[in-house]
Amino acid sequence: MSEITGWYITGTHPENYKVEIDPRVCYKTSPSMHLHSNEQATQDDNGFGTLMQQFQAREYRGRRMRFSGFVRTEDVTGWSGLWMRVDDNQQNMLAFDNMQNRSIQGTTEWNHYACVMDIPSEADVINIGILLSGSGKVWLGECEFEEVGKDVPVTDGSTGAENLPSGPQNLKFDQQ
Protein backbone atom coordinates (compact mmCIF):
# COMPACT_ATOMS: atom_id res chain seq x y z
CA MET A 1 0.00 0.00 0.00
CA SER A 2 1.41 3.33 -0.96
CA GLU A 3 0.70 6.48 1.02
CA ILE A 4 -1.70 8.99 -0.51
CA THR A 5 -0.94 12.50 0.71
CA GLY A 6 -3.76 13.91 2.85
CA TRP A 7 -5.67 10.60 3.02
CA TYR A 8 -5.54 7.60 5.33
CA ILE A 9 -7.26 4.23 5.57
CA THR A 10 -9.42 3.33 8.56
CA GLY A 11 -12.77 1.61 9.25
CA THR A 12 -13.95 -1.27 11.39
CA HIS A 13 -11.47 -3.66 9.75
CA PRO A 14 -8.89 -1.53 7.90
CA GLU A 15 -6.50 -4.49 7.80
CA ASN A 16 -8.88 -6.19 5.33
CA TYR A 17 -8.54 -3.38 2.78
CA LYS A 18 -5.75 -1.96 0.65
CA VAL A 19 -5.51 1.37 -1.12
CA GLU A 20 -3.27 2.66 -3.89
CA ILE A 21 -3.09 5.18 -6.68
CA ASP A 22 -4.01 3.37 -9.89
CA PRO A 23 -2.53 5.01 -13.01
CA ARG A 24 -4.04 2.28 -15.24
CA VAL A 25 -7.70 2.96 -14.34
CA CYS A 26 -8.40 6.63 -14.96
CA TYR A 27 -11.45 8.80 -15.00
CA LYS A 28 -10.79 10.95 -18.06
CA THR A 29 -7.01 11.47 -17.82
CA SER A 30 -6.43 11.58 -14.05
CA PRO A 31 -5.21 8.55 -12.11
CA SER A 32 -7.73 7.13 -9.68
CA MET A 33 -7.57 5.89 -6.12
CA HIS A 34 -8.19 2.15 -5.83
CA LEU A 35 -9.65 0.69 -2.62
CA HIS A 36 -10.03 -3.08 -2.58
CA SER A 37 -10.63 -5.91 -0.15
CA ASN A 38 -8.33 -8.79 0.67
CA GLU A 39 -9.38 -12.39 1.36
CA GLN A 40 -10.52 -11.61 4.93
CA ALA A 41 -13.24 -9.14 3.91
CA THR A 42 -16.63 -10.75 3.41
CA GLN A 43 -20.16 -9.44 3.25
CA ASP A 44 -21.06 -11.43 6.37
CA ASP A 45 -18.32 -9.65 8.30
CA ASN A 46 -20.25 -6.34 8.29
CA GLY A 47 -16.83 -4.73 8.41
CA PHE A 48 -15.69 -1.94 6.18
CA GLY A 49 -12.64 -0.04 5.10
CA THR A 50 -12.58 3.63 4.23
CA LEU A 51 -10.14 6.03 2.69
CA MET A 52 -10.71 9.38 4.36
CA GLN A 53 -9.38 12.74 5.39
CA GLN A 54 -10.23 15.35 8.01
CA PHE A 55 -9.91 19.12 7.92
CA GLN A 56 -10.98 22.18 9.86
CA ALA A 57 -14.56 23.34 9.33
CA ARG A 58 -13.95 27.00 10.22
CA GLU A 59 -14.02 28.50 6.72
CA TYR A 60 -17.05 26.41 5.69
CA ARG A 61 -19.39 27.25 8.58
CA GLY A 62 -22.78 28.52 7.48
CA ARG A 63 -22.28 27.25 3.93
CA ARG A 64 -23.80 24.34 2.00
CA MET A 65 -20.95 22.13 0.82
CA ARG A 66 -20.77 19.24 -1.63
CA PHE A 67 -18.17 16.46 -1.63
CA SER A 68 -18.34 14.68 -4.97
CA GLY A 69 -16.38 12.38 -7.23
CA PHE A 70 -16.59 9.79 -9.95
CA VAL A 71 -16.80 6.18 -8.71
CA ARG A 72 -16.40 2.86 -10.50
CA THR A 73 -16.89 -0.53 -8.81
CA GLU A 74 -16.17 -4.19 -9.46
CA ASP A 75 -17.77 -7.13 -7.66
CA VAL A 76 -18.86 -5.18 -4.57
CA THR A 77 -20.67 -7.80 -2.45
CA GLY A 78 -21.74 -5.42 0.32
CA TRP A 79 -21.94 -1.78 -0.63
CA SER A 80 -19.83 1.27 -1.31
CA GLY A 81 -20.35 5.02 -1.22
CA LEU A 82 -18.90 8.43 -0.65
CA TRP A 83 -19.38 9.80 2.84
CA MET A 84 -19.20 13.08 4.69
CA ARG A 85 -19.49 13.82 8.41
CA VAL A 86 -19.39 17.09 10.35
CA ASP A 87 -18.35 17.08 14.02
CA ASP A 88 -18.24 19.74 16.75
CA ASN A 89 -15.25 20.33 19.01
CA GLN A 90 -16.44 17.58 21.41
CA GLN A 91 -16.52 15.06 18.52
CA ASN A 92 -20.34 15.04 18.50
CA MET A 93 -21.69 14.30 15.05
CA LEU A 94 -23.66 17.26 13.67
CA ALA A 95 -24.37 15.96 10.14
CA PHE A 96 -23.70 12.66 8.34
CA ASP A 97 -24.26 10.96 4.99
CA ASN A 98 -22.58 7.72 3.90
CA MET A 99 -24.80 6.99 0.89
CA GLN A 100 -26.01 3.75 2.51
CA ASN A 101 -29.59 4.60 1.49
CA ARG A 102 -28.40 5.00 -2.14
CA SER A 103 -25.37 2.72 -2.09
CA ILE A 104 -23.26 1.48 -4.97
CA GLN A 105 -23.27 -2.32 -5.37
CA GLY A 106 -21.98 -4.93 -7.79
CA THR A 107 -20.05 -3.82 -10.86
CA THR A 108 -20.62 -0.32 -12.23
CA GLU A 109 -19.01 1.99 -14.74
CA TRP A 110 -17.89 5.52 -13.81
CA ASN A 111 -20.74 7.55 -12.30
CA HIS A 112 -20.82 10.86 -10.47
CA TYR A 113 -21.90 10.79 -6.80
CA ALA A 114 -22.16 13.46 -4.12
CA CYS A 115 -22.83 14.15 -0.46
CA VAL A 116 -24.30 17.59 0.30
CA MET A 117 -24.78 19.14 3.72
CA ASP A 118 -25.11 22.41 5.55
CA ILE A 119 -22.13 23.11 7.79
CA PRO A 120 -23.45 24.34 11.17
CA SER A 121 -21.92 27.33 12.95
CA GLU A 122 -20.60 25.06 15.74
CA ALA A 123 -18.80 22.74 13.27
CA ASP A 124 -15.16 22.03 14.07
CA VAL A 125 -14.09 19.15 11.78
CA ILE A 126 -15.23 17.92 8.36
CA ASN A 127 -14.53 14.30 7.41
CA ILE A 128 -14.81 13.04 3.82
CA GLY A 129 -14.07 9.73 2.18
CA ILE A 130 -15.19 6.64 0.36
CA LEU A 131 -16.02 3.33 1.98
CA LEU A 132 -16.22 -0.29 0.94
CA SER A 133 -18.26 -2.71 3.02
CA GLY A 134 -17.74 -6.38 2.27
CA SER A 135 -15.54 -7.47 -0.60
CA GLY A 136 -14.83 -5.99 -4.00
CA LYS A 137 -13.03 -3.10 -5.61
CA VAL A 138 -13.82 0.59 -5.88
CA TRP A 139 -12.09 3.39 -7.78
CA LEU A 140 -12.50 7.11 -7.05
CA GLY A 141 -11.43 9.98 -9.28
CA GLU A 142 -11.89 13.70 -9.92
CA CYS A 143 -13.02 14.60 -6.38
CA GLU A 144 -14.27 18.09 -5.54
CA PHE A 145 -15.26 19.89 -2.36
CA GLU A 146 -17.25 22.98 -3.21
CA GLU A 147 -19.92 25.36 -2.01
CA VAL A 148 -23.33 24.94 -3.64
CA GLY A 149 -26.50 26.99 -3.52
CA LYS A 150 -29.50 26.36 -1.29
CA ASP A 151 -31.29 25.06 -4.41
CA VAL A 152 -29.12 21.90 -4.17
CA PRO A 153 -30.82 19.55 -1.67
CA VAL A 154 -28.87 18.14 1.27
CA THR A 155 -28.28 14.40 1.27
CA ASP A 156 -27.86 13.76 5.00
CA GLY A 157 -31.43 12.49 5.38
CA SER A 158 -32.55 15.39 7.54
CA THR A 159 -35.97 16.75 6.76
CA GLY A 160 -35.59 20.09 8.49
CA ALA A 161 -37.71 21.57 11.26
CA GLU A 162 -40.13 23.11 8.77
CA ASN A 163 -41.54 19.62 8.12
CA LEU A 164 -42.18 18.88 11.78
CA PRO A 165 -45.38 19.64 13.71
CA SER A 166 -45.37 22.92 15.64
CA GLY A 167 -45.77 21.10 18.96
CA PRO A 168 -46.20 17.68 20.60
CA GLN A 169 -49.09 15.52 19.44
CA ASN A 170 -51.36 12.85 20.95
CA LEU A 171 -49.62 12.74 24.33
CA LYS A 172 -52.59 10.89 25.90
CA PHE A 173 -52.63 8.28 23.08
CA ASP A 174 -56.34 8.91 22.56
CA GLN A 175 -55.95 8.93 18.78
CA GLN A 176 -54.75 6.06 16.66
Coordinates of C-alpha atoms in Angstrom, one line a residue:
M1 CA 0.0 0.0 0.0
S2 CA 1.4 3.3 -1.0
E3 CA 0.7 6.5 1.0
I4 CA -1.7 9.0 -0.5
T5 CA -0.9 12.5 0.7
G6 CA -3.8 13.9 2.9
W7 CA -5.7 10.6 3.0
Y8 CA -5.5 7.6 5.3
I9 CA -7.3 4.2 5.6
T10 CA -9.4 3.3 8.6
G11 CA -12.8 1.6 9.3
T12 CA -14.0 -1.3 11.4
H13 CA -11.5 -3.7 9.7
P14 CA -8.9 -1.5 7.9
E15 CA -6.5 -4.5 7.8
N16 CA -8.9 -6.2 5.3
Y17 CA -8.5 -3.4 2.8
K18 CA -5.7 -2.0 0.7
V19 CA -5.5 1.4 -1.1
E20 CA -3.3 2.7 -3.9
I21 CA -3.1 5.2 -6.7
D22 CA -4.0 3.4 -9.9
P23 CA -2.5 5.0 -13.0
R24 CA -4.0 2.3 -15.2
V25 CA -7.7 3.0 -14.3
C26 CA -8.4 6.6 -15.0
Y27 CA -11.4 8.8 -15.0
K28 CA -10.8 10.9 -18.1
T29 CA -7.0 11.5 -17.8
S30 CA -6.4 11.6 -14.0
P31 CA -5.2 8.6 -12.1
S32 CA -7.7 7.1 -9.7
M33 CA -7.6 5.9 -6.1
H34 CA -8.2 2.2 -5.8
L35 CA -9.7 0.7 -2.6
H36 CA -10.0 -3.1 -2.6
S37 CA -10.6 -5.9 -0.2
N38 CA -8.3 -8.8 0.7
E39 CA -9.4 -12.4 1.4
Q40 CA -10.5 -11.6 4.9
A41 CA -13.2 -9.1 3.9
T42 CA -16.6 -10.7 3.4
Q43 CA -20.2 -9.4 3.3
D44 CA -21.1 -11.4 6.4
D45 CA -18.3 -9.7 8.3
N46 CA -20.2 -6.3 8.3
G47 CA -16.8 -4.7 8.4
F48 CA -15.7 -1.9 6.2
G49 CA -12.6 0.0 5.1
T50 CA -12.6 3.6 4.2
L51 CA -10.1 6.0 2.7
M52 CA -10.7 9.4 4.4
Q53 CA -9.4 12.7 5.4
Q54 CA -10.2 15.3 8.0
F55 CA -9.9 19.1 7.9
Q56 CA -11.0 22.2 9.9
A57 CA -14.6 23.3 9.3
R58 CA -13.9 27.0 10.2
E59 CA -14.0 28.5 6.7
Y60 CA -17.0 26.4 5.7
R61 CA -19.4 27.3 8.6
G62 CA -22.8 28.5 7.5
R63 CA -22.3 27.2 3.9
R64 CA -23.8 24.3 2.0
M65 CA -21.0 22.1 0.8
R66 CA -20.8 19.2 -1.6
F67 CA -18.2 16.5 -1.6
S68 CA -18.3 14.7 -5.0
G69 CA -16.4 12.4 -7.2
F70 CA -16.6 9.8 -9.9
V71 CA -16.8 6.2 -8.7
R72 CA -16.4 2.9 -10.5
T73 CA -16.9 -0.5 -8.8
E74 CA -16.2 -4.2 -9.5
D75 CA -17.8 -7.1 -7.7
V76 CA -18.9 -5.2 -4.6
T77 CA -20.7 -7.8 -2.5
G78 CA -21.7 -5.4 0.3
W79 CA -21.9 -1.8 -0.6
S80 CA -19.8 1.3 -1.3
G81 CA -20.3 5.0 -1.2
L82 CA -18.9 8.4 -0.7
W83 CA -19.4 9.8 2.8
M84 CA -19.2 13.1 4.7
R85 CA -19.5 13.8 8.4
V86 CA -19.4 17.1 10.3
D87 CA -18.3 17.1 14.0
D88 CA -18.2 19.7 16.7
N89 CA -15.2 20.3 19.0
Q90 CA -16.4 17.6 21.4
Q91 CA -16.5 15.1 18.5
N92 CA -20.3 15.0 18.5
M93 CA -21.7 14.3 15.1
L94 CA -23.7 17.3 13.7
A95 CA -24.4 16.0 10.1
F96 CA -23.7 12.7 8.3
D97 CA -24.3 11.0 5.0
N98 CA -22.6 7.7 3.9
M99 CA -24.8 7.0 0.9
Q100 CA -26.0 3.7 2.5
N101 CA -29.6 4.6 1.5
R102 CA -28.4 5.0 -2.1
S103 CA -25.4 2.7 -2.1
I104 CA -23.3 1.5 -5.0
Q105 CA -23.3 -2.3 -5.4
G106 CA -22.0 -4.9 -7.8
T107 CA -20.0 -3.8 -10.9
T108 CA -20.6 -0.3 -12.2
E109 CA -19.0 2.0 -14.7
W110 CA -17.9 5.5 -13.8
N111 CA -20.7 7.6 -12.3
H112 CA -20.8 10.9 -10.5
Y113 CA -21.9 10.8 -6.8
A114 CA -22.2 13.5 -4.1
C115 CA -22.8 14.2 -0.5
V116 CA -24.3 17.6 0.3
M117 CA -24.8 19.1 3.7
D118 CA -25.1 22.4 5.5
I119 CA -22.1 23.1 7.8
P120 CA -23.5 24.3 11.2
S121 CA -21.9 27.3 13.0
E122 CA -20.6 25.1 15.7
A123 CA -18.8 22.7 13.3
D124 CA -15.2 22.0 14.1
V125 CA -14.1 19.1 11.8
I126 CA -15.2 17.9 8.4
N127 CA -14.5 14.3 7.4
I128 CA -14.8 13.0 3.8
G129 CA -14.1 9.7 2.2
I130 CA -15.2 6.6 0.4
L131 CA -16.0 3.3 2.0
L132 CA -16.2 -0.3 0.9
S133 CA -18.3 -2.7 3.0
G134 CA -17.7 -6.4 2.3
S135 CA -15.5 -7.5 -0.6
G136 CA -14.8 -6.0 -4.0
K137 CA -13.0 -3.1 -5.6
V138 CA -13.8 0.6 -5.9
W139 CA -12.1 3.4 -7.8
L140 CA -12.5 7.1 -7.1
G141 CA -11.4 10.0 -9.3
E142 CA -11.9 13.7 -9.9
C143 CA -13.0 14.6 -6.4
E144 CA -14.3 18.1 -5.5
F145 CA -15.3 19.9 -2.4
E146 CA -17.2 23.0 -3.2
E147 CA -19.9 25.4 -2.0
V148 CA -23.3 24.9 -3.6
G149 CA -26.5 27.0 -3.5
K150 CA -29.5 26.4 -1.3
D151 CA -31.3 25.1 -4.4
V152 CA -29.1 21.9 -4.2
P153 CA -30.8 19.6 -1.7
V154 CA -28.9 18.1 1.3
T155 CA -28.3 14.4 1.3
D156 CA -27.9 13.8 5.0
G157 CA -31.4 12.5 5.4
S158 CA -32.6 15.4 7.5
T159 CA -36.0 16.7 6.8
G160 CA -35.6 20.1 8.5
A161 CA -37.7 21.6 11.3
E162 CA -40.1 23.1 8.8
N163 CA -41.5 19.6 8.1
L164 CA -42.2 18.9 11.8
P165 CA -45.4 19.6 13.7
S166 CA -45.4 22.9 15.6
G167 CA -45.8 21.1 19.0
P168 CA -46.2 17.7 20.6
Q169 CA -49.1 15.5 19.4
N170 CA -51.4 12.9 21.0
L171 CA -49.6 12.7 24.3
K172 CA -52.6 10.9 25.9
F173 CA -52.6 8.3 23.1
D174 CA -56.3 8.9 22.6
Q175 CA -56.0 8.9 18.8
Q176 CA -54.7 6.1 16.7

